[in-house]
mmCIF file of C-alpha atoms in Angstrom:
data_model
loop_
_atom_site.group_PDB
_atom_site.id
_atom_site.type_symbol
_atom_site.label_atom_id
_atom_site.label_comp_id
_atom_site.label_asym_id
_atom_site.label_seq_id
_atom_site.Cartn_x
_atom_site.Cartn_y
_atom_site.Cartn_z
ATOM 1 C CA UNK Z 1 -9.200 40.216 -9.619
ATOM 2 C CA UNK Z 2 -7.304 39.768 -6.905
ATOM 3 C CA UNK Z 3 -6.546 42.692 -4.317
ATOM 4 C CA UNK Z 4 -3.438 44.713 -4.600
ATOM 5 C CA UNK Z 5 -1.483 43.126 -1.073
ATOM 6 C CA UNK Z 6 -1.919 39.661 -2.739
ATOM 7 C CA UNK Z 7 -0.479 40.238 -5.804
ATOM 8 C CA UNK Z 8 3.226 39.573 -4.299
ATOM 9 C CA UNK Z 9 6.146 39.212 -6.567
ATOM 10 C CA UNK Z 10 7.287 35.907 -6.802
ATOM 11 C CA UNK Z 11 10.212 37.076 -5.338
ATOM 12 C CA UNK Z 12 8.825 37.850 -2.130
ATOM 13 C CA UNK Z 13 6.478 34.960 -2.026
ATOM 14 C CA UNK Z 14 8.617 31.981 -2.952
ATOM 15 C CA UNK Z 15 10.381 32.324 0.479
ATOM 16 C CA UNK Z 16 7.779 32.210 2.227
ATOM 17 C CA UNK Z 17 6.492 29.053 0.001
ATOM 18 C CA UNK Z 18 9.993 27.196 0.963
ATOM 19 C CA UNK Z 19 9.481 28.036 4.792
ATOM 20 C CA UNK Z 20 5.913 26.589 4.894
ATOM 21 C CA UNK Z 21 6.934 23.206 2.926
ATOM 22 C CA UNK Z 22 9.754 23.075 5.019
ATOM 23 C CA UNK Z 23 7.702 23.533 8.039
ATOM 24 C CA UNK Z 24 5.156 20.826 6.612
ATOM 25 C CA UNK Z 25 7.586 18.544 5.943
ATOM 26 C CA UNK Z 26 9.713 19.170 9.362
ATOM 27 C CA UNK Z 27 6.914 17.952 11.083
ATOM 28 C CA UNK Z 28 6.592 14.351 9.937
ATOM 29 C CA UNK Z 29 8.164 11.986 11.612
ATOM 30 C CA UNK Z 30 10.490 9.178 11.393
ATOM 31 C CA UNK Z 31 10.130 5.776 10.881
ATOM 32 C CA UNK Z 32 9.441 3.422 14.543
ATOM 33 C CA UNK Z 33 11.889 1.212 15.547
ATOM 34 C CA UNK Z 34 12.860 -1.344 13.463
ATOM 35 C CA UNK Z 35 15.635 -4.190 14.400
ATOM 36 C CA UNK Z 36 16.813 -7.307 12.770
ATOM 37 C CA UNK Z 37 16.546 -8.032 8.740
ATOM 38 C CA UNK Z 38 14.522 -4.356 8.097
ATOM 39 C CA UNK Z 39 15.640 -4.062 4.538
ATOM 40 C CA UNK Z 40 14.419 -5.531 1.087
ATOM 41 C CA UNK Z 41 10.917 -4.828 2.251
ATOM 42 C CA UNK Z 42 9.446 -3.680 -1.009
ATOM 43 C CA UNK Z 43 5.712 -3.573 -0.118
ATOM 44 C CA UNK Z 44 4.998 -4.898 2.996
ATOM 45 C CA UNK Z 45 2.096 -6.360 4.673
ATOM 46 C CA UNK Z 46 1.676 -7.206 8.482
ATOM 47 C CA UNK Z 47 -0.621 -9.298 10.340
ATOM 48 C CA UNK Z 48 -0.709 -10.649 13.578
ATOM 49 C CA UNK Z 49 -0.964 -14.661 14.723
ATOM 50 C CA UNK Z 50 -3.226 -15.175 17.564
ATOM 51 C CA UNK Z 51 -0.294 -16.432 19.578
ATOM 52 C CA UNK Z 52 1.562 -12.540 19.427
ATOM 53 C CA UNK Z 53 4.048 -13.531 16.655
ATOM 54 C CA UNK Z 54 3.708 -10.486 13.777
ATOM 55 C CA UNK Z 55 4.541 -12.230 10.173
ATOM 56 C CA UNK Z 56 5.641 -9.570 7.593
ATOM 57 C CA UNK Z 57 5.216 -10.462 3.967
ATOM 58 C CA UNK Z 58 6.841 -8.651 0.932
ATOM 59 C CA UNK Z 59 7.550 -8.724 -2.293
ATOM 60 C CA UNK Z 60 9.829 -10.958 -4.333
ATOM 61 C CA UNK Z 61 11.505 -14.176 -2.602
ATOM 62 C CA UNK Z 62 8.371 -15.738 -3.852
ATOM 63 C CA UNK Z 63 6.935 -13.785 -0.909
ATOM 64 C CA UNK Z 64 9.263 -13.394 1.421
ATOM 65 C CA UNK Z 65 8.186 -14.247 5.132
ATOM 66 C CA UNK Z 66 9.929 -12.618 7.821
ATOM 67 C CA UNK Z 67 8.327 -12.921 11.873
ATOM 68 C CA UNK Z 68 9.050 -10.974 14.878
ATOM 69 C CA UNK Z 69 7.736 -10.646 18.257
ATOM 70 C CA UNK Z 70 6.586 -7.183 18.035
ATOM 71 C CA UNK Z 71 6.143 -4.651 15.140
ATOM 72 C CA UNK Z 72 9.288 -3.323 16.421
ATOM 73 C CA UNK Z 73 11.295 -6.670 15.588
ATOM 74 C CA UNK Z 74 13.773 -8.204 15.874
ATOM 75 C CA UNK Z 75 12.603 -9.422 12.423
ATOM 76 C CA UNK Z 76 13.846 -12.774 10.946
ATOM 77 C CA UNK Z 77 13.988 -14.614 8.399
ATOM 78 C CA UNK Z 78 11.710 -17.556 7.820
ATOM 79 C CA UNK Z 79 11.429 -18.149 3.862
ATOM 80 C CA UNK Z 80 9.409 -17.992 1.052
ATOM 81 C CA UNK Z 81 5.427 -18.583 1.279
ATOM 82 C CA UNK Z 82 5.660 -19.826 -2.597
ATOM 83 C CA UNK Z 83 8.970 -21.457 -3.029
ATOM 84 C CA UNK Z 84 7.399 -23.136 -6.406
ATOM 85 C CA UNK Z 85 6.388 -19.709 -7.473
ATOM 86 C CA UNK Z 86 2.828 -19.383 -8.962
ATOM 87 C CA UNK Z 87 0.522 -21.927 -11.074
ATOM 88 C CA UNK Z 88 -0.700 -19.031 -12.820
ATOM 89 C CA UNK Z 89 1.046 -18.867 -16.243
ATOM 90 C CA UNK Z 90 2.002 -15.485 -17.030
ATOM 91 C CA UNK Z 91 5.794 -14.017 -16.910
ATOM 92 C CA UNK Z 92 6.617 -12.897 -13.499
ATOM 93 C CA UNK Z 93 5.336 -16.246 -11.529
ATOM 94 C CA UNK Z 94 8.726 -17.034 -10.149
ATOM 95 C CA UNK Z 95 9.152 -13.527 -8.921
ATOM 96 C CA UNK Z 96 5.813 -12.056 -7.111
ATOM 97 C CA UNK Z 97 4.616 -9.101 -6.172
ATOM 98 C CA UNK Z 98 2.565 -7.057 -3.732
ATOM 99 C CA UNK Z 99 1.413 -9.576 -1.286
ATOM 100 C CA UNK Z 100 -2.138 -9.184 1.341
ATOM 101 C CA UNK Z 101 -3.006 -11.319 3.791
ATOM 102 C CA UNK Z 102 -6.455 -12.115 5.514
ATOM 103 C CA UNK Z 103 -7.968 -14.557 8.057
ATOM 104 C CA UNK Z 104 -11.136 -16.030 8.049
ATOM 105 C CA UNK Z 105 -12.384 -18.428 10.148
ATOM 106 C CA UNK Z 106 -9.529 -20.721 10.762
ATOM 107 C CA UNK Z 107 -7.689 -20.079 7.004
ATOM 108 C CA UNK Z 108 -5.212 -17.345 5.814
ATOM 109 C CA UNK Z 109 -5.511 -16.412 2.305
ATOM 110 C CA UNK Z 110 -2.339 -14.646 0.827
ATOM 111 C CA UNK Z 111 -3.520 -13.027 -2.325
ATOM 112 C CA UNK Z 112 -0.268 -12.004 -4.846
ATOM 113 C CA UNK Z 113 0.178 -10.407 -8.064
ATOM 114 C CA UNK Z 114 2.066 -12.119 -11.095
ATOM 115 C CA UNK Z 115 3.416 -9.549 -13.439
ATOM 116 C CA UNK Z 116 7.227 -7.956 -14.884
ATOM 117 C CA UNK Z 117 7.650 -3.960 -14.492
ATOM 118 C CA UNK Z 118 5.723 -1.742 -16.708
ATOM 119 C CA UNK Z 119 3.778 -4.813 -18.036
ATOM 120 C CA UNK Z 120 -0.099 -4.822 -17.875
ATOM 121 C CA UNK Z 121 0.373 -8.510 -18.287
ATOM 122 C CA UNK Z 122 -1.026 -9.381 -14.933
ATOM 123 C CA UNK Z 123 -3.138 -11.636 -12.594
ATOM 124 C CA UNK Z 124 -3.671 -11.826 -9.266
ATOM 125 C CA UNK Z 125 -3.602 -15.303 -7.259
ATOM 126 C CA UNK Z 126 -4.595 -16.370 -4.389
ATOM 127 C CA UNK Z 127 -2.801 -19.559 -1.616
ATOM 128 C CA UNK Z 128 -4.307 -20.968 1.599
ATOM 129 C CA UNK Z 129 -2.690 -21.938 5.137
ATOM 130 C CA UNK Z 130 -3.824 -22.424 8.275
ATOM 131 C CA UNK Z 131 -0.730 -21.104 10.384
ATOM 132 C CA UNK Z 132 0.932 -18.301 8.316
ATOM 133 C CA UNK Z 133 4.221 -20.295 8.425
ATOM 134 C CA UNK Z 134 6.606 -20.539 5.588
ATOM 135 C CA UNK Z 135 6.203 -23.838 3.646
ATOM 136 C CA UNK Z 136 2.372 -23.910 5.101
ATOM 137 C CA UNK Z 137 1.086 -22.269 2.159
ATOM 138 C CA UNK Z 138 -1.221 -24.272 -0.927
ATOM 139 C CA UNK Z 139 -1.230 -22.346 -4.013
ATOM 140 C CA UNK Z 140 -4.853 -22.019 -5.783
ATOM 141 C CA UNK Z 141 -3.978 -20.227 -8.569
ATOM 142 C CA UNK Z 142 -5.599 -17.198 -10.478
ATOM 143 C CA UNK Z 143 -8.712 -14.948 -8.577
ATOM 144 C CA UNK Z 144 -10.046 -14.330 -11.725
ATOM 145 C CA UNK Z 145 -8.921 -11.257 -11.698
ATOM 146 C CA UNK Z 146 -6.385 -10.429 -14.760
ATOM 147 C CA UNK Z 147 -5.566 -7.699 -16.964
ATOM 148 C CA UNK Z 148 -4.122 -6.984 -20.619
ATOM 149 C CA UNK Z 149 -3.269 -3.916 -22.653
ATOM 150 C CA UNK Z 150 -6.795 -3.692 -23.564
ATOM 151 C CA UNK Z 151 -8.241 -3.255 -20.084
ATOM 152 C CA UNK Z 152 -8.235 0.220 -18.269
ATOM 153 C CA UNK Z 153 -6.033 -1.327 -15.337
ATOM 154 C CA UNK Z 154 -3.498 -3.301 -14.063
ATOM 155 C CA UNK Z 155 -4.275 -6.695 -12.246
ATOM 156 C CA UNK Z 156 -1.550 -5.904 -9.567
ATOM 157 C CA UNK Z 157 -1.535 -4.755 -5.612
ATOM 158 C CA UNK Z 158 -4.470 -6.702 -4.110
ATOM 159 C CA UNK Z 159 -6.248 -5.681 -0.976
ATOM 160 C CA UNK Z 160 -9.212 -7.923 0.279
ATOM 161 C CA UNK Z 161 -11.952 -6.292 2.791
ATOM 162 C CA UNK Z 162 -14.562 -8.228 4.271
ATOM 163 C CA UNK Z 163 -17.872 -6.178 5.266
ATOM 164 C CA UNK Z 164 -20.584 -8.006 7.362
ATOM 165 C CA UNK Z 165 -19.472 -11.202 4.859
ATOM 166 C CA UNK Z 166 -19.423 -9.546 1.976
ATOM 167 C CA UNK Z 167 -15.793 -9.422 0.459
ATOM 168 C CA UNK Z 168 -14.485 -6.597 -1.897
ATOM 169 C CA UNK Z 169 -11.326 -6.690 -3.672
ATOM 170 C CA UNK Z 170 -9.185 -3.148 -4.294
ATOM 171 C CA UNK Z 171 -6.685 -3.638 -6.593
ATOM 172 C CA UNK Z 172 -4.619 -1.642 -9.432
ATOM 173 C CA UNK Z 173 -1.998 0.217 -10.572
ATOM 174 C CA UNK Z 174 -1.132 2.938 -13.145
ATOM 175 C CA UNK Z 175 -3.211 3.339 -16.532
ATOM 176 C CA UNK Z 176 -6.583 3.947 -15.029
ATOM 177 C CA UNK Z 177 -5.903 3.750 -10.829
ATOM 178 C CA UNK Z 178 -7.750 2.151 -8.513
ATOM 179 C CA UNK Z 179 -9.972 -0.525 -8.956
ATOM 180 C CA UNK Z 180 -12.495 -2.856 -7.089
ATOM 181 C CA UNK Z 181 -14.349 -5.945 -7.659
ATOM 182 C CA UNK Z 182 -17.126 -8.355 -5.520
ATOM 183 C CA UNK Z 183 -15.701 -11.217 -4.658
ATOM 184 C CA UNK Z 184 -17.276 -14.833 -3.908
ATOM 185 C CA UNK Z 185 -17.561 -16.346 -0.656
ATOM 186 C CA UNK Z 186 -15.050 -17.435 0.601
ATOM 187 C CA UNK Z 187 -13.101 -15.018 -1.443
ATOM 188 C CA UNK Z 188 -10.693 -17.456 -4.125
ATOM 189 C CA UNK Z 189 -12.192 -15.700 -7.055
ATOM 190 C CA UNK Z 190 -14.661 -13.145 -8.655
ATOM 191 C CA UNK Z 191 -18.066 -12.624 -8.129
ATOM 192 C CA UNK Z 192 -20.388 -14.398 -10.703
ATOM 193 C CA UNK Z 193 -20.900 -11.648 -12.962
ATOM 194 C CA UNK Z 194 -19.066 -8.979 -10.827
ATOM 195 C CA UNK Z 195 -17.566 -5.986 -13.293
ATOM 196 C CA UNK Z 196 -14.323 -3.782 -11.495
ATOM 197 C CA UNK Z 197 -15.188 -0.342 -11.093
ATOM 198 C CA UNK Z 198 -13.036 2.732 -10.416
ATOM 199 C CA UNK Z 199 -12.203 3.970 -7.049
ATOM 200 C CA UNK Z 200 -9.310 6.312 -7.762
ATOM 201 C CA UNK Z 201 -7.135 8.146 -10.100
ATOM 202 C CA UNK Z 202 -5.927 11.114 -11.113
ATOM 203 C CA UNK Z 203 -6.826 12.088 -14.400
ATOM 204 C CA UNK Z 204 -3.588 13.020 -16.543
ATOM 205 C CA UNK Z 205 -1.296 10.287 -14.379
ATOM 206 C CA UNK Z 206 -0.921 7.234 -14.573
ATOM 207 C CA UNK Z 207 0.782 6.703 -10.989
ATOM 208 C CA UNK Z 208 -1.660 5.577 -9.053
ATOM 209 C CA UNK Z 209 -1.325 1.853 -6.838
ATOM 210 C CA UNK Z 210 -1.283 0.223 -4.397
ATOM 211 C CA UNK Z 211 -5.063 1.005 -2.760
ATOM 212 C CA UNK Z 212 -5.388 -0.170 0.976
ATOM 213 C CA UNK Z 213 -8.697 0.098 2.839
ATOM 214 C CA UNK Z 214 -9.146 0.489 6.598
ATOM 215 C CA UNK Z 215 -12.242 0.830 8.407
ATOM 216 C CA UNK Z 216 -12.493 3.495 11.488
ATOM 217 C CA UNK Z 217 -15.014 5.191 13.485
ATOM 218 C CA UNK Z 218 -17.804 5.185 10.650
ATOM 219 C CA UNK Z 219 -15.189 5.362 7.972
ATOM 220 C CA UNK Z 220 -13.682 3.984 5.270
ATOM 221 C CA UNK Z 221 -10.140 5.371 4.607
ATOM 222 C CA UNK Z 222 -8.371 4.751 1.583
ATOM 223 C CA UNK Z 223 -4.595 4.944 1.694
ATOM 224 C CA UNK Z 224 -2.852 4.337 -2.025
ATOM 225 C CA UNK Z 225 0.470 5.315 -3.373
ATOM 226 C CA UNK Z 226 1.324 8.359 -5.897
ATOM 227 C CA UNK Z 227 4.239 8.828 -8.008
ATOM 228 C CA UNK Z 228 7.087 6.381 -9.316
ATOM 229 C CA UNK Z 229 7.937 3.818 -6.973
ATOM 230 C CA UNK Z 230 10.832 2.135 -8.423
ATOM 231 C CA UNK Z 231 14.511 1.692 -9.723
ATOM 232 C CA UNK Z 232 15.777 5.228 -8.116
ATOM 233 C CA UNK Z 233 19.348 4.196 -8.654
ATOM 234 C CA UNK Z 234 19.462 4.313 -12.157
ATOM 235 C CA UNK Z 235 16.631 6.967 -12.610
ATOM 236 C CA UNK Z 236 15.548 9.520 -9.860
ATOM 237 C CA UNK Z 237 12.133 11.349 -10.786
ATOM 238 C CA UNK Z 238 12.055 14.977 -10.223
ATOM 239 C CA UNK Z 239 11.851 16.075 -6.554
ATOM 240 C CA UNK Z 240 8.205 15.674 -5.106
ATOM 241 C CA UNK Z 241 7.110 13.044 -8.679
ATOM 242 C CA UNK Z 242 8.857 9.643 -6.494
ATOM 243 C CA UNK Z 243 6.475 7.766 -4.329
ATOM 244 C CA UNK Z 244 4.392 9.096 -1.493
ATOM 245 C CA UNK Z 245 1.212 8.179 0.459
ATOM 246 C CA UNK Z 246 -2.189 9.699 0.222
ATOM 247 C CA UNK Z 247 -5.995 8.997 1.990
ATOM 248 C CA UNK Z 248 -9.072 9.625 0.916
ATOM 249 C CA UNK Z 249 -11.821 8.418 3.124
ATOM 250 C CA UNK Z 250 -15.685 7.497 1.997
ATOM 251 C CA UNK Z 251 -19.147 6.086 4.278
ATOM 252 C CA UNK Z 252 -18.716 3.460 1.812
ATOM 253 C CA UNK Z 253 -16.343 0.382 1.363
ATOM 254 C CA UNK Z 254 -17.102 1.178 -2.243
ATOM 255 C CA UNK Z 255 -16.698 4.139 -3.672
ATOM 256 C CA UNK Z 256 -17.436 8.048 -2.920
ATOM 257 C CA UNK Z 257 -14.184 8.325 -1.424
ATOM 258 C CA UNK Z 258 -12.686 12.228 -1.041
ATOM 259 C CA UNK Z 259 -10.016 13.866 0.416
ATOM 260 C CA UNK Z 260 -9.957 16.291 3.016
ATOM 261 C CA UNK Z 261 -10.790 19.201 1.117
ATOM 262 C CA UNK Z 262 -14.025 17.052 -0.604
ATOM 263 C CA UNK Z 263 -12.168 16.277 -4.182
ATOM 264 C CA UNK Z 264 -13.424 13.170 -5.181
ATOM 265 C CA UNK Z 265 -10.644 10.410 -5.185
ATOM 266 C CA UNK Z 266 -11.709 9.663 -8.948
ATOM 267 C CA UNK Z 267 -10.646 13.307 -10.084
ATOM 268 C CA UNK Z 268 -7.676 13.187 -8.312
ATOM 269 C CA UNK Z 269 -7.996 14.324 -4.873
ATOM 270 C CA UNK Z 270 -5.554 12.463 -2.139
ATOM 271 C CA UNK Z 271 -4.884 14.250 1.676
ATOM 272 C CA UNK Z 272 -0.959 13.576 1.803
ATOM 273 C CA UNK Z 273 -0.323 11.461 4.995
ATOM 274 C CA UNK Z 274 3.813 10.614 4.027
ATOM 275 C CA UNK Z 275 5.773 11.704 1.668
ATOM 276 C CA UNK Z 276 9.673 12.452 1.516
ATOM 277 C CA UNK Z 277 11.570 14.202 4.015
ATOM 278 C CA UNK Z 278 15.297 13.990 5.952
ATOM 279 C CA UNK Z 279 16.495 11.047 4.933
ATOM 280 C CA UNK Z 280 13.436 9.231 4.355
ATOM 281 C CA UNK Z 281 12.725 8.673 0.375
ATOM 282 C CA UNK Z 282 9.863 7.377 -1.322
ATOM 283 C CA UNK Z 283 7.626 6.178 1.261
ATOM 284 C CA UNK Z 284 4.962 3.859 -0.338
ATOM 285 C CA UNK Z 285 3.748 0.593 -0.968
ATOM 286 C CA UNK Z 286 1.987 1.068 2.414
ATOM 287 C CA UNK Z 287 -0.607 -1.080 4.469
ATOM 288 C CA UNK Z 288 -2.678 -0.218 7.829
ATOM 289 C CA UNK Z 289 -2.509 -2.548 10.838
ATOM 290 C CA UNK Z 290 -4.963 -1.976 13.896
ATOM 291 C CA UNK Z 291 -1.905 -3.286 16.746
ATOM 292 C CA UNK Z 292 -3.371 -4.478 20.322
ATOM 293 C CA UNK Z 293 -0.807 -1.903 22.081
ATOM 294 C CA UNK Z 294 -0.507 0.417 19.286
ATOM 295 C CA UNK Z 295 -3.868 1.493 17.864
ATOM 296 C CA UNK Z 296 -3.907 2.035 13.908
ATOM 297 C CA UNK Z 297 -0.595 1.935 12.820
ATOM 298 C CA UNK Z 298 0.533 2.970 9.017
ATOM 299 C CA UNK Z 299 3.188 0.298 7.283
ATOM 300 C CA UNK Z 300 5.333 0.738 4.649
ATOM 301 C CA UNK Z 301 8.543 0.927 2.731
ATOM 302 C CA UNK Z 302 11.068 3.113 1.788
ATOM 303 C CA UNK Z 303 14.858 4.194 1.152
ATOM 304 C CA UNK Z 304 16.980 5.751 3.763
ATOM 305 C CA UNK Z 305 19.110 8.520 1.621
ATOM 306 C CA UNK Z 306 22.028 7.794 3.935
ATOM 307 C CA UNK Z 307 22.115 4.236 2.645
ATOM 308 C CA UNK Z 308 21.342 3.609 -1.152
ATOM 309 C CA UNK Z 309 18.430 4.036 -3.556
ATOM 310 C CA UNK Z 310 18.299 0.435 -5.226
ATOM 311 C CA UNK Z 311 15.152 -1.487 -4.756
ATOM 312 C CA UNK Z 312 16.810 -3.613 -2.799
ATOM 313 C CA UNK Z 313 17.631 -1.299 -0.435
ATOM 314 C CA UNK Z 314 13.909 -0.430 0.665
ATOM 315 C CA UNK Z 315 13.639 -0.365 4.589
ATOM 316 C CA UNK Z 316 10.632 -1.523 6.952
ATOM 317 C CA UNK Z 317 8.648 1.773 8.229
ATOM 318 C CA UNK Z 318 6.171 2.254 10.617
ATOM 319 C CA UNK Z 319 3.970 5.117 12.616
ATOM 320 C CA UNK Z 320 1.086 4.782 14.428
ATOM 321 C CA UNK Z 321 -1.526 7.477 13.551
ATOM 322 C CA UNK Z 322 -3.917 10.044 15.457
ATOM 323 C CA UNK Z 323 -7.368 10.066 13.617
ATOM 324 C CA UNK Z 324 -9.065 12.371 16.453
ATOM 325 C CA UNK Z 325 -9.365 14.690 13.417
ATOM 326 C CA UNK Z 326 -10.981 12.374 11.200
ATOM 327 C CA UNK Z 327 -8.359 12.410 8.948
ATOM 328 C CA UNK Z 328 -4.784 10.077 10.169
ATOM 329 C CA UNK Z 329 -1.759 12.314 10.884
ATOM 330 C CA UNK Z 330 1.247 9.985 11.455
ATOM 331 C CA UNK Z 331 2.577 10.009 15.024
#
């Protein structure tokens, strides 16, 4: 039982709730800088060209490739990485999704998801280029890894990380969360014999994407979205269910991960790092980028309330982030 001067009335204590969310949510901050074409960014992933150009990839455009001179912009306009669309025949491979981007050696592998909203209908696919540039880009086709309505997951938001060599592939979105799979060397498809295993979810939900892993300091971190990402002009979830970003953080590329308070990633645990707040909606869809000037910076998308909710309306966000904690708070 609890004692007698904690048993407030909800009518006491539900101010008091308001003015500490408030107080959380006060404290984020806004978005960095962000000039030139910052909108129709739906899930965005930067990396940076040996020369100092930044290329920022997104979804639909058959991968749309934007470059700037600094993470701050001004961002243009170059074109499409797949103007063809994908080999892969599924519906959705003239319209893809979710794009990551690694280097190794002297190649650039953009991996990409072929799907159509709500399907589980998916594949991810994999191109090759050795510059970044749009019309650069050779399209191999399917990783291997696909999904249907009898698999636990969805074959969609791929994120490659390569440990001493050894290259592990995070992908998945709603039904059963998070996956990851072993992937060959170099990394065009599965592992021979390689199963995908579960990373994250929250038991109950199905909204759970979009997994991103970043190494620091002894630590694997593992950023993912929550909630419903999409369509908020013709259907708004109720306040706090839209899209937000969460870390968990693990010893291990592979699995273990928890959040701050030790609840395992797998039984839904998730440290908040963004979520809603001022005019900032829906934050999500988010990657991590370790910037020469910068340090770690967090990536992502969202809608600016004073502007429009349509997906087509998502802006270009970005914070760098403090891990002296152990745990990133957004700068």
């Amino acid at each position: 039982m609890k004692p007698i001067h904690a048993m407030l009335s909800w009518s006491i204590a539900i101010p008091f709730i308001w003015v500490a969310l408030g107080q959380a949510l006060a404290s984020l901050p806004n978005p960095g800088t962000c000039t030139g074409t910052c909108i129709n960014t739906h899930d965005p992933f930067i990396v940076r060209r040996p020369d100092g150009v930044y290329f920022r990839f997104s979804t639909s455009g058959r991968i749309t490739i934007h470059t700037a001179p600094a993470i701050t912009g001004p961002w243009t306009y170059q074109g499409a990485a797949l103007p063809r669309g994908s080999s892969i025949d599924l519906p959705g491979n003239q319209d893809l999704w979710a794009p990551d981007v690694i280097q190794i050696g002297n190649t650039y592998y953009l991996y990409y998801s072929v799907s159509t909203f709500g399907s589980q209908t998916s594949a991810i696919g994999v191109a090759q280029s050795s510059t970044l540039d749009a019309g650069s880009w050779t399209d191999l086709g399917s990783t291997g890894i696909s999904s249907n309505a009898s698999m636990p997951y969805n074959a969609i938001d791929p994120n490659l990380i390569n440990i001493d060599g050894q290259y592990y592939m995070t992908f998945g979105s709603y039904w059963a969360g998070i996956h990851q799979v072993v992937m060959r060397n170099p990394p065009t498809r599965t592992a021979t014999g390689s199963v995908p295993y579960q990373i994250a979810t929250h038991p109950g939900t199905k909204d759970v994407e979009g997994g991103t892993i970043f190494k620091h300091k002894g630590f694997y971190y593992l950023f993912y979205s929550k909630g419903f990402c999409c369509r908020y002009d013709q259907n708004r979830p109720p306040p706090g269910g839209e899209y937000k970003v969460l870390v968990c953080r693990s010893t291990s590329p592979t699995g273990n991960f928890v959040d701050r308070e030790g609840t395992p990633c797998t039984r839904g645990g998730g440290t908040v790092v963004l979520e809603s707040h001022g005019f900032v909606y829906g934050p999500g869809g988010q990657g991590v980028y370790l910037d020469p000037q910068l340090g770690p910076v967090l990536y992502y998308h969202y809608l600016d309330t004073r502007i429009g909710y349509a997906d087509s309306q998502k802006q270009f966000g970005w914070n760098t982030m403090d891990f002296s904690s152990g745990w990133p708070v957004l700068r």
